[in-house]
Short mmCIF file of C-alpha atoms in Angstrom, two decimals:
data_model
loop_
_atom_site.label_atom_id
_atom_site.label_comp_id
_atom_site.label_asym_id
_atom_site.label_seq_id
_atom_site.Cartn_x
_atom_site.Cartn_y
_atom_site.Cartn_z
CA MET A 1 9.44 33.72 19.04
CA PHE A 2 7.42 34.83 16.13
CA LEU A 3 3.92 35.74 15.28
CA LEU A 4 1.86 32.35 15.22
CA ARG A 5 0.03 32.65 18.38
CA SER A 6 -2.46 35.67 16.63
CA THR A 7 -3.25 32.52 14.02
CA ALA A 8 -3.39 30.22 16.45
CA ARG A 9 -5.95 31.52 18.40
CA GLN A 10 -8.24 32.49 14.96
CA ILE A 11 -7.55 28.64 13.95
CA LEU A 12 -8.40 27.43 17.46
CA THR A 13 -11.73 29.46 17.68
CA THR A 14 -12.93 28.08 14.26
CA THR A 15 -16.30 26.35 13.88
CA ARG A 16 -16.50 22.52 15.49
CA LEU A 17 -17.41 21.72 11.79
CA GLN A 18 -14.31 22.92 10.78
CA ILE A 19 -12.09 21.81 12.62
CA ARG A 20 -13.79 18.12 12.62
CA ARG A 21 -13.34 17.95 8.88
CA ALA A 22 -10.00 18.90 8.72
CA HIS A 23 -9.09 16.90 12.00
CA PHE A 24 -8.77 13.37 9.50
CA ILE A 25 -8.76 13.20 5.82
CA GLY A 26 -7.81 9.89 4.90
CA TYR A 27 -5.03 8.57 6.41
CA ASN A 28 -3.37 11.16 7.51
CA PRO A 29 -5.05 12.00 10.73
CA GLN A 30 -4.09 15.25 12.81
CA VAL A 31 -2.97 14.22 16.81
CA ARG A 32 -2.21 16.10 19.75
CA VAL A 33 1.42 15.86 21.01
CA SER A 34 3.16 16.69 24.29
CA LYS A 35 6.80 18.47 23.39
CA PHE A 36 9.44 16.32 22.67
CA GLN A 37 12.94 16.54 24.63
CA TYR A 38 16.27 16.60 21.96
CA TYR A 39 18.67 13.78 23.00
CA PRO A 40 21.96 14.81 21.72
CA PRO A 41 23.91 11.36 20.22
CA LEU A 42 27.24 10.45 21.67
CA ASN A 43 28.93 11.53 18.66
CA VAL A 44 27.90 14.92 17.16
CA PRO A 45 25.93 14.59 14.13
CA THR A 46 27.18 16.26 10.86
CA HIS A 47 24.62 18.22 9.02
CA HIS A 48 24.65 16.95 5.21
CA GLY A 49 22.64 18.88 4.04
CA LEU A 50 20.11 17.91 1.29
CA ASN A 51 21.05 14.86 -0.96
CA ALA A 52 19.55 15.11 -4.19
CA TRP A 53 17.05 12.52 -3.88
CA ALA A 54 15.84 14.79 -0.69
CA LEU A 55 16.33 17.68 -2.88
CA GLU A 56 13.67 16.53 -5.69
CA ARG A 57 11.30 15.03 -3.46
CA SER A 58 10.50 17.62 -1.06
CA THR A 59 10.46 19.96 -4.08
CA PHE A 60 8.25 17.42 -5.50
CA LEU A 61 6.42 17.80 -2.36
CA ILE A 62 6.25 21.29 -1.66
CA ARG A 63 4.55 22.02 -5.40
CA ASN A 64 2.03 19.54 -5.12
CA SER A 65 0.61 21.01 -1.37
CA LYS A 66 -2.33 22.44 -2.71
CA SER A 67 -3.97 22.79 0.40
CA ILE A 68 -1.33 25.73 1.26
CA PRO A 69 -1.16 28.76 -1.40
CA GLY A 70 1.45 29.65 -3.48
CA GLU A 71 3.41 32.18 -0.99
CA VAL A 72 3.63 28.99 1.42
CA ARG A 73 5.07 27.28 -1.06
CA ALA A 74 7.76 30.02 -2.04
CA GLY A 75 8.93 30.13 1.59
CA LEU A 76 9.28 26.42 1.84
CA LEU A 77 11.07 26.38 -1.53
CA ARG A 78 13.37 29.05 0.23
CA VAL A 79 13.13 26.72 3.57
CA GLN A 80 14.90 23.87 1.84
CA GLU A 81 17.51 26.02 0.07
CA LEU A 82 18.78 27.87 3.32
CA ILE A 83 18.90 23.68 4.51
CA ALA A 84 20.73 22.66 1.24
CA SER A 85 23.38 25.33 2.06
CA LYS A 86 23.65 24.18 5.83
CA GLN A 87 22.22 27.05 7.26
CA ASN A 88 19.78 25.54 9.35
CA SER A 89 19.03 28.18 12.12
CA LEU A 90 18.18 30.51 9.31
CA ALA A 91 16.06 28.32 7.86
CA ILE A 92 14.11 27.06 11.12
CA ALA A 93 13.66 31.62 11.72
CA HIS A 94 12.46 31.82 8.30
CA PHE A 95 9.85 29.40 8.57
CA LEU A 96 8.19 30.22 12.05
CA LYS A 97 8.23 33.99 10.61
CA MET A 98 6.69 32.97 7.30
CA LEU A 99 4.12 30.78 9.14
CA GLY A 100 3.18 33.90 11.63
CA GLN A 101 2.58 36.17 8.72
CA GLN A 102 0.53 34.56 6.37
CA PRO A 103 -2.76 33.72 6.85
CA LEU A 104 -3.21 29.40 6.70
CA SER A 105 -5.93 27.09 7.89
CA LEU A 106 -5.28 24.53 9.96
CA TYR A 107 -4.42 22.20 7.67
CA GLY A 108 -2.05 23.86 5.80
CA ILE A 109 0.06 24.87 9.10
CA VAL A 110 0.24 21.00 9.85
CA THR A 111 1.00 20.33 6.24
CA SER A 112 3.82 23.41 6.10
CA THR A 113 5.19 21.61 9.76
CA ASP A 114 5.19 18.19 8.37
CA LEU A 115 7.39 19.61 5.47
CA ALA A 116 9.77 21.66 7.18
CA ILE A 117 10.56 18.68 9.79
CA TRP A 118 10.75 16.30 7.02
CA MET A 119 13.28 18.31 5.76
CA PHE A 120 15.27 18.75 8.65
CA VAL A 121 15.04 15.01 9.68
CA HIS A 122 16.33 14.48 6.41
CA ALA A 123 19.79 16.71 6.23
CA ASN A 124 20.15 14.67 9.58
CA ASP A 125 19.45 17.72 12.14
CA MET A 126 16.80 15.95 14.33
CA HIS A 127 17.60 19.14 16.91
CA SER A 128 16.10 21.83 14.27
CA ALA A 129 13.24 19.69 13.86
CA ILE A 130 11.71 19.09 17.25
CA ILE A 131 12.55 23.16 17.70
CA VAL A 132 9.91 23.50 14.92
CA LEU A 133 7.82 20.26 16.57
CA ASN A 134 7.75 21.90 20.00
CA GLU A 135 6.71 25.81 18.84
CA ILE A 136 3.84 24.19 16.87
CA VAL A 137 2.72 21.69 19.85
CA GLU A 138 3.15 24.90 22.52
CA HIS A 139 0.93 26.74 20.94
CA GLY A 140 -2.13 23.80 20.86
CA ILE A 141 -1.78 23.27 17.67
CA PRO A 142 -1.67 19.22 16.13
CA ILE A 143 0.32 17.43 13.86
CA LEU A 144 0.11 15.08 11.02
CA VAL A 145 0.56 11.31 11.73
CA THR A 146 2.85 11.40 8.84
CA THR A 147 5.41 13.89 11.02
CA LEU A 148 5.38 11.50 13.79
CA MET A 149 6.29 9.03 11.19
CA THR A 150 9.53 11.53 9.73
CA LEU A 151 10.74 11.88 13.55
CA SER A 152 10.89 8.30 13.92
CA ARG A 153 13.86 8.44 11.64
CA GLY A 154 15.69 10.22 14.69
CA GLY A 155 15.64 6.34 16.27
CA ASN A 156 19.09 6.14 14.15
CA HIS A 157 20.16 9.51 15.95
CA ASP A 158 19.02 7.98 19.64
CA PRO A 159 16.49 5.52 20.20
CA ARG A 160 14.56 7.51 23.07
CA HIS A 161 13.33 9.92 19.91
CA LYS A 162 11.44 6.57 18.56
CA GLU A 163 10.53 5.83 21.69
CA GLN A 164 8.71 9.25 22.06
CA VAL A 165 6.93 8.50 18.73
CA ARG A 166 5.33 5.51 20.00
CA ASN A 167 4.30 7.16 23.23
CA ALA A 168 3.04 9.96 20.97
CA PHE A 169 0.61 7.25 18.98
CA LEU A 170 -0.45 5.89 21.78
CA GLY A 171 -0.91 8.72 23.93
CA SER A 172 -3.53 10.17 20.97
CA LEU A 173 -6.13 7.64 20.84
CA ALA A 174 -8.76 9.01 22.84
CA ASP A 175 -9.04 11.61 20.32
CA LEU A 176 -9.25 9.89 17.41
CA ASN A 177 -12.20 8.78 15.32
CA GLU A 178 -12.18 5.06 13.28
CA LEU A 179 -10.91 6.13 9.97
CA ALA A 180 -8.43 7.91 12.18
CA PHE A 181 -7.68 4.98 14.09
CA VAL A 182 -6.95 3.00 11.28
CA GLY A 183 -4.64 5.28 9.68
CA LEU A 184 -3.14 5.66 12.88
CA MET A 185 -2.66 2.21 12.99
CA ARG A 186 -1.09 1.50 9.55
CA CYS A 187 1.55 3.92 10.39
CA LEU A 188 2.28 2.20 13.85
CA GLN A 189 3.32 -0.97 11.77
CA TYR A 190 5.95 0.41 9.93
CA LEU A 191 7.44 1.06 13.40
CA ASP A 192 7.91 -2.58 13.57
CA ALA A 193 6.04 -2.10 16.96
CA THR A 194 3.76 -5.39 16.89
CA ASP A 195 3.32 -5.24 20.62
CA GLU A 196 2.31 -1.59 20.71
CA LEU A 197 -0.39 -2.85 17.85
CA VAL A 198 -1.95 -4.77 20.21
CA PHE A 199 -1.35 -2.51 23.03
CA ALA A 200 -3.18 0.29 20.83
CA PHE A 201 -5.85 -1.80 19.75
CA GLU A 202 -7.12 -3.20 23.17
CA THR A 203 -6.52 0.96 24.53
CA TYR A 204 -9.01 1.72 21.61
CA ARG A 205 -11.42 -0.98 22.29
CA SER A 206 -11.83 0.03 26.20
CA LEU A 207 -12.37 3.31 24.92
CA LYS A 208 -15.52 2.50 22.76
CA PRO A 209 -18.92 1.08 23.71
CA ALA A 210 -19.41 -2.76 24.49
CA ASP A 211 -20.72 -3.84 21.04
CA TRP A 212 -17.99 -1.75 19.25
CA ILE A 213 -16.60 -3.73 16.32
CA SER A 214 -13.40 -2.83 14.50
CA ALA A 215 -13.01 -2.75 10.76
CA PRO A 216 -11.38 -5.75 9.02
CA ALA A 217 -8.60 -3.47 7.74
CA VAL A 218 -7.50 -2.79 11.81
CA TYR A 219 -7.01 -6.40 12.72
CA SER A 220 -5.40 -7.20 8.66
CA ILE A 221 -3.04 -4.56 10.18
CA ILE A 222 -1.89 -6.61 13.57
CA ILE A 223 -2.18 -9.82 11.28
CA ARG A 224 0.14 -8.40 8.75
CA GLY A 225 2.57 -7.20 11.86
CA PHE A 226 3.10 -10.54 12.77
CA SER A 227 3.51 -12.41 9.76
CA ARG A 228 6.47 -9.39 8.98
CA THR A 229 8.20 -11.06 11.81
CA ASN A 230 7.09 -14.74 10.98
CA ASP A 231 4.95 -15.06 14.27
CA MET A 232 2.20 -17.24 12.31
CA VAL A 233 1.30 -18.67 15.00
CA ASN A 234 -0.19 -15.37 16.99
CA ALA A 235 -1.20 -13.89 13.60
CA ARG A 236 -3.61 -17.14 13.53
CA VAL A 237 -4.57 -16.08 16.69
CA TRP A 238 -5.82 -12.72 15.49
CA LEU A 239 -7.29 -14.26 12.70
CA ASP A 240 -9.19 -15.94 14.79
CA LYS A 241 -10.06 -12.79 16.59
CA TYR A 242 -11.38 -11.31 13.40
CA ARG A 243 -14.12 -14.02 12.73
CA GLU A 244 -15.36 -13.52 16.44
CA SER A 245 -15.86 -10.10 15.24
CA LEU A 246 -17.86 -10.86 12.33
CA ARG A 247 -19.60 -14.15 14.20
CA LYS A 248 -20.55 -10.87 17.11
CA MET A 249 -21.69 -8.46 13.75
CA ASP A 250 -24.23 -11.07 12.35
CA THR A 251 -25.25 -11.47 16.31
CA LEU A 252 -26.20 -7.71 16.12
CA SER A 253 -27.51 -7.49 12.89
CA LYS A 254 -29.95 -10.04 13.79
CA SER A 255 -30.62 -8.51 16.70
CA LYS A 256 -31.85 -5.13 14.14
CA PRO A 257 -34.88 -5.56 11.84
CA VAL A 258 -32.58 -3.22 9.27
CA THR A 259 -29.67 -5.08 9.28
CA THR A 260 -30.85 -8.65 7.40
CA SER A 261 -28.43 -9.03 4.55
CA LYS A 262 -25.04 -10.49 4.77
CA PHE A 263 -23.58 -6.62 3.87
CA ASP A 264 -24.87 -4.98 6.55
CA ARG A 265 -22.50 -6.48 8.33
CA SER A 266 -20.16 -2.82 7.14
CA VAL A 267 -22.78 -0.35 9.04
CA ALA A 268 -21.01 -0.22 12.14
CA TRP A 269 -18.26 0.71 9.83
CA LYS A 270 -19.93 2.63 7.57
CA THR A 271 -20.62 5.93 9.31
CA GLU A 272 -17.24 6.89 10.34
CA LEU A 273 -15.90 5.45 6.83
CA ASP A 274 -17.78 7.64 4.80
CA ASN A 275 -16.03 10.97 5.71
CA ALA A 276 -13.72 9.76 3.26
CA LYS A 277 -15.26 9.97 0.81
CA ARG A 278 -12.26 9.59 -1.74
CA PHE A 279 -10.91 6.46 -0.34
CA SER A 280 -12.57 3.34 -1.27
CA PRO A 281 -14.57 1.52 1.79
CA ASP A 282 -13.77 -1.84 -0.24
CA ARG A 283 -10.15 -0.94 1.20
CA HIS A 284 -11.37 -0.51 4.79
CA MET A 285 -14.16 -2.86 4.89
CA ASN A 286 -13.53 -5.74 2.89
CA GLU A 287 -13.98 -8.59 4.76
CA ALA A 288 -11.78 -11.33 3.21
CA PHE A 289 -8.83 -8.52 3.95
CA PRO A 290 -7.23 -10.27 7.04
CA TYR A 291 -7.56 -13.44 5.32
CA GLN A 292 -5.58 -12.23 2.49
CA VAL A 293 -3.33 -10.91 4.69
CA TYR A 294 -2.58 -14.34 6.83
CA LEU A 295 -2.26 -16.36 3.53
CA TYR A 296 0.10 -13.95 2.78
CA GLY A 297 2.23 -14.31 5.53
CA LEU A 298 2.64 -18.08 4.55
CA PHE A 299 4.85 -17.19 1.51
CA ASN A 300 7.44 -17.24 4.68
CA THR A 301 7.24 -20.55 5.86
CA SER A 302 9.58 -23.10 5.49
CA LYS A 303 7.53 -25.97 3.57
CA PRO A 304 4.38 -25.71 2.51
CA GLN A 305 1.41 -25.45 4.60
CA LEU A 306 -1.33 -26.96 2.92
CA ASP A 307 -3.42 -28.13 5.88
CA GLU A 308 -3.21 -24.73 6.90
CA LEU A 309 -4.43 -22.86 3.75
CA GLN A 310 -7.34 -25.33 2.81
CA THR A 311 -8.04 -24.59 6.79
CA VAL A 312 -8.58 -20.91 5.69
CA VAL A 313 -10.36 -21.84 2.35
CA THR A 314 -12.99 -23.44 4.48
CA GLN A 315 -13.19 -20.62 7.17
CA MET A 316 -13.79 -18.60 4.85
CA LYS A 317 -17.00 -20.16 3.36
CA GLU A 318 -18.21 -20.63 6.95
CA ASP A 319 -17.93 -17.49 7.22
CA ASN A 320 -19.84 -16.51 4.24
CA ILE A 321 -16.63 -14.64 2.77
CA ARG A 322 -16.54 -13.67 -1.61
CA PHE A 323 -13.49 -15.10 -2.76
CA GLY A 324 -12.71 -11.96 -4.56
CA ARG A 325 -10.09 -11.14 -7.36
CA VAL A 326 -7.26 -10.25 -4.77
CA PHE A 327 -7.44 -13.44 -2.64
CA CYS A 328 -7.70 -15.94 -5.67
CA ASN A 329 -4.42 -14.44 -7.27
CA ASN A 330 -2.46 -14.62 -3.50
CA LEU A 331 -4.21 -17.66 -3.46
CA ILE A 332 -2.34 -18.65 -7.15
CA GLY A 333 0.94 -17.21 -6.11
CA LEU A 334 0.90 -19.05 -3.24
CA TYR A 335 0.60 -22.32 -5.18
CA ARG A 336 3.37 -21.28 -7.92
CA HIS A 337 5.70 -20.37 -4.42
CA TRP A 338 5.49 -23.72 -3.38
CA GLN A 339 5.38 -25.35 -7.30
CA LEU A 340 1.85 -26.44 -6.53
CA TYR A 341 1.41 -26.26 -10.37
CA PRO A 342 -1.58 -28.86 -10.90
CA GLN A 343 -3.65 -26.32 -7.57
CA VAL A 344 -2.34 -23.09 -9.88
CA ILE A 345 -4.16 -24.40 -12.97
CA ALA A 346 -6.96 -25.56 -11.11
CA GLY A 347 -7.53 -21.68 -9.54
CA TYR A 348 -7.08 -20.48 -12.73
CA THR A 349 -9.97 -22.15 -14.25
CA ALA A 350 -12.01 -21.25 -11.41
CA MET A 351 -11.30 -17.78 -11.95
CA LEU A 352 -12.41 -18.60 -15.96
CA GLU A 353 -15.46 -20.23 -14.90
CA SER A 354 -16.66 -18.09 -11.69
CA PRO A 355 -20.06 -18.04 -11.87
CA SER A 356 -19.76 -14.75 -9.98
CA HIS A 357 -17.23 -13.24 -12.69
CA ILE A 358 -14.40 -13.46 -10.65
CA PHE A 359 -12.01 -13.09 -14.19
CA PRO A 360 -8.09 -13.21 -14.33
CA ASP A 361 -5.91 -9.88 -14.45
CA ALA A 362 -2.56 -8.29 -14.87
CA ARG A 363 -1.43 -10.01 -12.02
CA THR A 364 -3.10 -13.58 -12.72
CA TYR A 365 -1.51 -13.84 -16.08
CA ASP A 366 1.82 -12.50 -14.39
CA HIS A 367 1.60 -15.61 -12.35
CA MET A 368 0.55 -18.26 -14.89
CA PHE A 369 3.28 -16.90 -17.20
CA ARG A 370 5.85 -17.41 -14.77
CA MET A 371 4.72 -20.75 -13.44
CA MET A 372 4.88 -21.81 -17.61
CA THR A 373 8.31 -20.42 -17.76
CA ARG A 374 9.80 -22.44 -15.43
CA ILE A 375 7.79 -25.40 -16.85
CA ALA A 376 9.08 -24.68 -20.18
CA ARG A 377 12.61 -25.05 -19.26
CA PHE A 378 12.01 -28.36 -17.90
CA ALA A 379 10.50 -29.34 -21.14
CA THR A 380 12.03 -31.97 -23.01
CA GLU A 381 12.58 -32.28 -26.84
CA LYS A 382 9.83 -35.08 -26.78
CA SER A 383 7.07 -32.42 -25.59
CA ASP A 384 4.95 -30.97 -27.69
CA ARG A 385 6.50 -27.07 -28.39
CA THR A 386 3.26 -25.67 -27.94
CA GLY A 387 2.15 -27.29 -25.00
CA PHE A 388 3.68 -28.54 -21.50
CA SER A 389 2.37 -30.94 -18.83
CA TYR A 390 -0.92 -30.53 -16.71
CA GLY A 391 -2.89 -30.20 -18.91
CA LEU A 392 -2.58 -26.90 -20.45
CA HIS A 393 -1.34 -24.81 -23.35
CA LEU A 394 0.55 -22.04 -23.17
CA ARG A 395 -1.23 -20.46 -26.20
CA THR A 396 -4.37 -21.10 -24.76
CA VAL A 397 -3.19 -19.37 -21.76
CA PHE A 398 -2.58 -16.01 -23.76
CA ARG A 399 -5.10 -16.59 -26.39
CA GLU A 400 -7.67 -16.26 -23.42
CA MET A 401 -5.62 -13.26 -21.79
CA ILE A 402 -5.99 -11.19 -25.42
CA THR A 403 -9.69 -12.39 -25.29
CA ILE A 404 -10.82 -11.37 -21.94
CA ASP A 405 -8.74 -7.83 -22.20
CA THR A 406 -11.00 -7.39 -25.39
CA ALA A 407 -13.84 -8.25 -23.99
CA ARG A 408 -13.31 -6.04 -20.25
CA LEU A 409 -14.27 -2.94 -22.71
CA SER A 410 -16.97 -4.16 -24.21
CA ILE A 411 -20.29 -2.46 -22.83
CA VAL A 412 -21.83 -5.79 -22.80
CA THR A 413 -19.72 -7.82 -19.97
CA GLY A 414 -18.53 -4.74 -17.56
CA LYS A 415 -17.72 -6.93 -15.44
CA ILE A 416 -13.66 -6.29 -15.58
CA ARG A 417 -12.45 -2.72 -13.93
CA ASP A 418 -8.45 -3.94 -13.72
CA GLU A 419 -6.28 -3.93 -16.20
CA VAL A 420 -5.70 -7.52 -17.94
CA VAL A 421 -2.99 -7.33 -20.20
CA SER A 422 0.61 -5.61 -19.18
CA ARG A 423 3.93 -5.10 -20.05
CA GLN A 424 5.11 -7.13 -17.06
CA ASN A 425 2.70 -10.11 -18.34
CA LEU A 426 3.81 -9.42 -22.00
CA SER A 427 7.53 -10.09 -21.41
CA GLN A 428 6.81 -13.08 -19.43
CA ALA A 429 4.51 -14.64 -22.01
CA LEU A 430 7.61 -13.74 -24.10
CA LYS A 431 10.44 -15.58 -21.97
CA ALA A 432 7.84 -18.46 -21.68
CA PHE A 433 7.12 -18.48 -25.75
CA THR A 434 11.23 -18.63 -26.40
CA ASP A 435 12.16 -20.89 -23.66
CA GLY A 436 9.79 -23.42 -24.87
CA ARG A 437 10.82 -22.93 -28.65
CA ASP A 438 7.82 -21.73 -29.45
CA TYR A 439 9.16 -18.71 -31.88
CA PRO A 440 6.10 -17.92 -34.04
CA ALA A 441 3.90 -17.61 -30.99
CA ALA A 442 6.76 -15.42 -29.11
CA LEU A 443 6.29 -13.06 -32.68
CA VAL A 444 2.92 -12.43 -31.77
CA VAL A 445 3.96 -11.09 -28.26
CA LEU A 446 6.42 -8.73 -29.51
CA GLN A 447 3.67 -7.49 -31.88
CA PHE A 448 1.29 -6.53 -28.70
CA LEU A 449 4.85 -5.22 -26.94
CA LYS A 450 5.66 -2.93 -29.89
CA LYS A 451 3.05 -0.52 -28.13
CA TYR A 452 5.25 -0.51 -24.97
CA ASP A 453 8.30 0.35 -26.83
CA TYR A 454 9.82 -2.85 -25.30
CA ILE A 455 13.36 -3.81 -26.67
CA PRO A 456 13.86 -7.72 -26.57
CA ASP A 457 17.33 -9.15 -25.45
CA GLN A 458 19.26 -10.47 -27.89
CA THR A 459 19.06 -13.81 -26.62
CA ILE A 460 15.37 -13.94 -27.94
CA LYS A 461 16.34 -11.55 -30.99
CA SER A 462 19.08 -14.33 -31.51
CA GLY A 463 16.53 -17.61 -30.96
CA ILE A 464 13.55 -15.84 -33.44
CA THR A 465 15.89 -15.32 -36.02
CA ALA A 466 17.90 -18.78 -36.15
CA ALA A 467 14.14 -20.72 -35.91
CA LEU A 468 12.48 -17.76 -38.15
CA GLY A 469 14.87 -15.89 -40.42
CA PRO A 470 16.50 -12.75 -39.99
CA GLU A 471 13.27 -11.18 -42.02
CA THR A 472 10.93 -11.76 -39.26
CA LEU A 473 11.87 -9.20 -37.00
CA GLU A 474 11.83 -6.52 -39.34
CA HIS A 475 8.75 -7.79 -40.59
CA ILE A 476 7.10 -5.96 -37.45
CA ASN A 477 9.57 -3.15 -37.77
CA LEU A 478 11.14 -3.45 -34.65
CA LYS A 479 14.85 -2.08 -36.01
CA LYS A 480 12.92 0.73 -37.25
CA LEU A 481 11.09 1.27 -34.11
CA HIS A 482 14.72 0.88 -32.03
CA GLY A 483 16.49 2.85 -34.33
CA LYS A 484 18.77 -0.10 -35.22
#
């Protein structure tokens, strides 16, 4: 049907090193699949072209696809025009002809195919999308995992399309390296297929040596899959399985003289993961991730699970897991969600005093100011307007945030890489101060917000004006800043 055969032959006879390099870069592995069957719906679908969002999004994706040459990007934009005008048959012919004429790398072909199928699916034309897919598959060329994810939208067209996608995922397991497997599992979780996640894990493990140990990210994905459906019992089962893998890793480490430190647990994951240099290995090898995901799942429980939370924290200590900033923020967020404010303050104080320099960041202060806004709303007239119950002063928290943000840029400190002051937590601090009627402090926050071009609402402006006089807002040039 088109002149792709010679290009395919050329690509598929390239060196093994080139194919291995193209096999997986990051989270989007290439998988080999069988042809798809098209199942027409009972009601004939209407091809609605591309809506404004799909047009804008596809234009962005095409123009930013650096793995394909400019001529092909121009050809894809032409395909976009044809689909938008509902000339889908012409769009298919133009796309396939373009692939046959342009000298593309393997990754260039699979990326172009991914974009074309994306546009057909978003134009509600599953038939054309599957025609393109099958033409590529017929020539022995793999497709991207994201292409399968796009095709899963066909489940709205006919449920059997989504079933084909799941089978394609599971059928590709034997060809995937460790990092590609993580990428596939991440995509599979969005199909709401928890059973398939477990089956994929068990199948992949059966293909590996007896001493194979999965990366923490895989356990995190499975735990998240169960917690999303509020199945915390099975989420707990998989957290325990993860803990077993850590103990197994420690046992293997002791049998090898090279592996003597706790960090050496990561050796079993590191070989494959190092191939994707542009991704931080922490995202895959962070040993606290499964605990964090399980902790986040407790947000959906009907009542506070304090005993379970304490058990998790104790087990992390037993497993020698470092309490990082993300975990501490999740812990504080969970306590705030349960309205256990003394525990929130204790967690915040522990971060400030941590010997391992787990300093608060923007998310920490967002939790703190949201909590203190709620406290301020229930403060009585007899309360100190700049202080709240639980022994914590809002002004103190705000001052600590500014101090830490200043220190994080210091050469001496060098411990804080993440953002501390943000528009979001400043606006939340402003709300807390105004709800607590501490208008002088609110005025200070407004001055910090000037650089974000923040416009306070009328309630805040009225409160400050009534308390401090109309000239106050003029003093910080808010009227001039906003053209008022």
